[in-house]
PDB file of C-alpha atoms in Angstrom:
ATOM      1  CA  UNK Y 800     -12.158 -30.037  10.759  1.00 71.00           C
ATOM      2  CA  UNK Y 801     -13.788 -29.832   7.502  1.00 85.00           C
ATOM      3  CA  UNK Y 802     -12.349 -29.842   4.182  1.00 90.00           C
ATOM      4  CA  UNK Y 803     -13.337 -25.950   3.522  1.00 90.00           C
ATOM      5  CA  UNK Y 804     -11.542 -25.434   6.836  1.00 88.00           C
ATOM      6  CA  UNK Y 805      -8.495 -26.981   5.580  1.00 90.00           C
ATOM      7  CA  UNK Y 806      -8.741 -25.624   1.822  1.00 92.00           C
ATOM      8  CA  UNK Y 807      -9.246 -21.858   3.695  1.00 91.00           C
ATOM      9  CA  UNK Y 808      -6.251 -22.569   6.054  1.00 91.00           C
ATOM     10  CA  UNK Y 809      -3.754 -24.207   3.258  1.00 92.00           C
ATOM     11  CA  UNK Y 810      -4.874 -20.890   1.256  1.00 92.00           C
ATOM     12  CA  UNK Y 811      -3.732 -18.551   3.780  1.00 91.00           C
ATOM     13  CA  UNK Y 812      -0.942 -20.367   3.894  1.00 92.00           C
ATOM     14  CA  UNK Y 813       0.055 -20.127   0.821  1.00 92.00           C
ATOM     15  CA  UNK Y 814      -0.845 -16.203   0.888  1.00 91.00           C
ATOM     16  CA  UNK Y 815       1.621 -15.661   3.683  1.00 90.00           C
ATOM     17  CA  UNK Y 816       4.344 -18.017   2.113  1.00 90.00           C
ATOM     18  CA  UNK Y 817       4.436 -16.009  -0.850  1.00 90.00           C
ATOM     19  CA  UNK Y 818       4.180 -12.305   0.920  1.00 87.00           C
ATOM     20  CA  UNK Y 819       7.107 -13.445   3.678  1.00 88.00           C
ATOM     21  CA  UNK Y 820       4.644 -12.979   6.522  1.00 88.00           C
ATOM     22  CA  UNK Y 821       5.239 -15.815   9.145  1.00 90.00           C
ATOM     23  CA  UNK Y 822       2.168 -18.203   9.070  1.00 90.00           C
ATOM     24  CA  UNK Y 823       0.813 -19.151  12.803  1.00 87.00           C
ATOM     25  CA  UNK Y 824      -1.146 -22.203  12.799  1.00 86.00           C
ATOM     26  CA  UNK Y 825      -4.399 -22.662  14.696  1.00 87.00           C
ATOM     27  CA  UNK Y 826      -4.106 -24.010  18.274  1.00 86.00           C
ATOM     28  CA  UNK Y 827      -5.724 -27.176  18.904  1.00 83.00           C
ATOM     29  CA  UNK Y 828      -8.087 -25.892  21.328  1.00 86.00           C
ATOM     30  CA  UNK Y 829      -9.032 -22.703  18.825  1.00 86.00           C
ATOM     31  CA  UNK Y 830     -12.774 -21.122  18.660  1.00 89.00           C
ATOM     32  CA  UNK Y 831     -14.490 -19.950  15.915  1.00 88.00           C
ATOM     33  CA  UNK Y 832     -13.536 -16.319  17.274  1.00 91.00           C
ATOM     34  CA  UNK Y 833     -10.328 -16.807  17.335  1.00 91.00           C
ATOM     35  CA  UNK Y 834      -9.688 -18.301  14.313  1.00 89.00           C
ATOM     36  CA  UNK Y 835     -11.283 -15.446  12.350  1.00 91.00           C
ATOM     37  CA  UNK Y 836      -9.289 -12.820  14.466  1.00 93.00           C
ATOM     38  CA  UNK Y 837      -6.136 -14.812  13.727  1.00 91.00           C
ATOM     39  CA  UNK Y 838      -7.274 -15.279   9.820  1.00 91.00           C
ATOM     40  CA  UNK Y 839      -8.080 -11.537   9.460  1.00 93.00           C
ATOM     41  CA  UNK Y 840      -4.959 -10.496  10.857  1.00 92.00           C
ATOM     42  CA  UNK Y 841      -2.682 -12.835   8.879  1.00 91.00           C
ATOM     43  CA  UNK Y 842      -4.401 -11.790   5.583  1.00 92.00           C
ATOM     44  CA  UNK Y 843      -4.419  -7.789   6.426  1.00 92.00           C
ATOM     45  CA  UNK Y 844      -0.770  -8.602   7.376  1.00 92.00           C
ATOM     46  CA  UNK Y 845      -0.430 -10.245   4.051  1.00 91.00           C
ATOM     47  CA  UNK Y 846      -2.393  -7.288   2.205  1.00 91.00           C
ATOM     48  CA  UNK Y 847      -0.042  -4.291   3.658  1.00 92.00           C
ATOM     49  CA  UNK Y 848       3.476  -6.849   2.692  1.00 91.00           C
ATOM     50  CA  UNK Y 849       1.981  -7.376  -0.274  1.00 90.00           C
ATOM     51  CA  UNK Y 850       0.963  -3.456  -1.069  1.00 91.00           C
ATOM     52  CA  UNK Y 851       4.836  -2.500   0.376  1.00 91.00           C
ATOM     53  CA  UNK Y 852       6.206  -4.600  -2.192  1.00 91.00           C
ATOM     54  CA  UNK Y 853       4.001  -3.270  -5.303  1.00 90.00           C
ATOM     55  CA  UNK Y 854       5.060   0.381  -4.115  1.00 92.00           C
ATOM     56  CA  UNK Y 855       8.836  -0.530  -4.172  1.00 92.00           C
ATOM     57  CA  UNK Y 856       8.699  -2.057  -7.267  1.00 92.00           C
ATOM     58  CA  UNK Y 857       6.713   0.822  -8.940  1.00 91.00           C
ATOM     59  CA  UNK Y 858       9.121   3.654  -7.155  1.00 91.00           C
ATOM     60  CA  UNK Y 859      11.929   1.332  -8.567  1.00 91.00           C
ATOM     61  CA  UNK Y 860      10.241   1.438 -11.975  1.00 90.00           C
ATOM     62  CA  UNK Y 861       9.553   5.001 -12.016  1.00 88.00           C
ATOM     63  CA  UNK Y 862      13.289   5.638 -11.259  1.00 88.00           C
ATOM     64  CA  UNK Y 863      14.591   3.488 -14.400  1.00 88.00           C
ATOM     65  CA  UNK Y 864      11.681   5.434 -16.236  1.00 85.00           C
ATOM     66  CA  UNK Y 865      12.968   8.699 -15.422  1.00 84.00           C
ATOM     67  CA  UNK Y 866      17.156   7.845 -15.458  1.00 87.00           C
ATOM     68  CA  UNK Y 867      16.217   6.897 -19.352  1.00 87.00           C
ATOM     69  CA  UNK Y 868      14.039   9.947 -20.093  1.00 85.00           C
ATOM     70  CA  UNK Y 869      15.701  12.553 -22.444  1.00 88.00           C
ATOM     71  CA  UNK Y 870      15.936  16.341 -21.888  1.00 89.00           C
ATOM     72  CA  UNK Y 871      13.010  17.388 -23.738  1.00 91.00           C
ATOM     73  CA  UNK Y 872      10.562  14.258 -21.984  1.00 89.00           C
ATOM     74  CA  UNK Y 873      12.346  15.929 -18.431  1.00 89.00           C
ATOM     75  CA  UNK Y 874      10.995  19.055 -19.454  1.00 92.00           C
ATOM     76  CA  UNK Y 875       7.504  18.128 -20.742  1.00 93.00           C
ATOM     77  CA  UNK Y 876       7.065  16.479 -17.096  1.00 90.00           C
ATOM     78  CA  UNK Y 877       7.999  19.256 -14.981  1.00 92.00           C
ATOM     79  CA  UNK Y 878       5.971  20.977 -16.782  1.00 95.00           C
ATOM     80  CA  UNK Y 879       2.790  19.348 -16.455  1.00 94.00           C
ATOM     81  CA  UNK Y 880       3.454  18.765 -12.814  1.00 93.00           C
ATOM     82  CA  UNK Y 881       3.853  22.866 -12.611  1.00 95.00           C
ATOM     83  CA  UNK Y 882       0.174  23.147 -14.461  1.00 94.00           C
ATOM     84  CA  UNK Y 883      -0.979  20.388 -12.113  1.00 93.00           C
ATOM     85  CA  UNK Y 884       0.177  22.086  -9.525  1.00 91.00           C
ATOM     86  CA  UNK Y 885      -0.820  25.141 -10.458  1.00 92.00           C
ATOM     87  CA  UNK Y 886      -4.365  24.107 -11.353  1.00 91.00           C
ATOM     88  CA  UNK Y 887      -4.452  22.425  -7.491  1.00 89.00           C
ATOM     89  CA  UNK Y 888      -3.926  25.175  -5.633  1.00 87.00           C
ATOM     90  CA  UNK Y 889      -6.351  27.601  -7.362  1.00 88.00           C
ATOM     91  CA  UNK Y 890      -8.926  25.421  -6.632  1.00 89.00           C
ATOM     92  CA  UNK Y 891      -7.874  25.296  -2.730  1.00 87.00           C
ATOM     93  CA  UNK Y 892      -9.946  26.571  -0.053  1.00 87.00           C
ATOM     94  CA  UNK Y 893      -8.563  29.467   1.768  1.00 88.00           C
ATOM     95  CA  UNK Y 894      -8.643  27.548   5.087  1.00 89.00           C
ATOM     96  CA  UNK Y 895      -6.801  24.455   2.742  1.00 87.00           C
ATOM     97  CA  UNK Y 896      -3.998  26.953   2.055  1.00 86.00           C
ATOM     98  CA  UNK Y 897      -3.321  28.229   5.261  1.00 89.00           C
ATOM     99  CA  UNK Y 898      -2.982  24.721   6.670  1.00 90.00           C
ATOM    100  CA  UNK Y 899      -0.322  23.963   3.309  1.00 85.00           C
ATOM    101  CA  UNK Y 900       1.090  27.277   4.479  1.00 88.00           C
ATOM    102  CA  UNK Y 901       1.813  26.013   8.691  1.00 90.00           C
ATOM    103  CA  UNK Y 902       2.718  22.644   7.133  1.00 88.00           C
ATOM    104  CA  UNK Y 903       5.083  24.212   4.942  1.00 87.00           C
ATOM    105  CA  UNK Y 904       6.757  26.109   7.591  1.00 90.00           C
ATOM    106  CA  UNK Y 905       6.816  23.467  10.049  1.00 89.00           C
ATOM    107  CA  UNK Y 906       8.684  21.494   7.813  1.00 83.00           C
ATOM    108  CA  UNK Y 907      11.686  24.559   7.320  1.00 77.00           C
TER     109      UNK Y 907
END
């Protein structure tokens, strides 16, 4: 074992460590094979932990955001999101509205 092969292991390591996925080391008898399927799935484990975190902690922010906006910034928001919305669906496709439409309903 080289010492890129143990600077690339300690590294994913360390990625896992710090995302709370559980590290698996190599086997002894590993191939090349599967040491890059075991690599690539500890680091796109570490990517989604890693991605689940950043979208908790910007839902959490956007909640603190919005429990300290005033009346008038309330307003101002919904109101955008109305034009936005608005300006979304007159730019839908008749068959992209029907399928909002059964979505919709399935959901009632």
């Amino acid at each position: 074992r080289t010492r890129k092969w143990t600077r690339d292991e300690s590294r994913l390591e360390e990625k896992c460590r710090q995302s709370g996925v559980m590290y698996t080391p190599p086997e002894s008898n590993e191939n090349e094979q599967d040491q890059n399927k075991r690599r690539s799935r500890l680091a796109e484990e570490c990517r989604m932990e890693q991605s689940k975190r950043r979208r908790i902690k910007n839902a959490d922010a956007q909640k603190k955001k919005r429990k300290s906006e005033t009346p008038a910034e309330k307003k101002r928001r919904n109101e955008q999101n109305a034009q936005n919305m608005k300006e979304q669906r007159e730019s839908e496709t008749p068959e992209k509205r029907q399928v909002r439409k059964e979505q919709n309903a399935q959901r009632m």
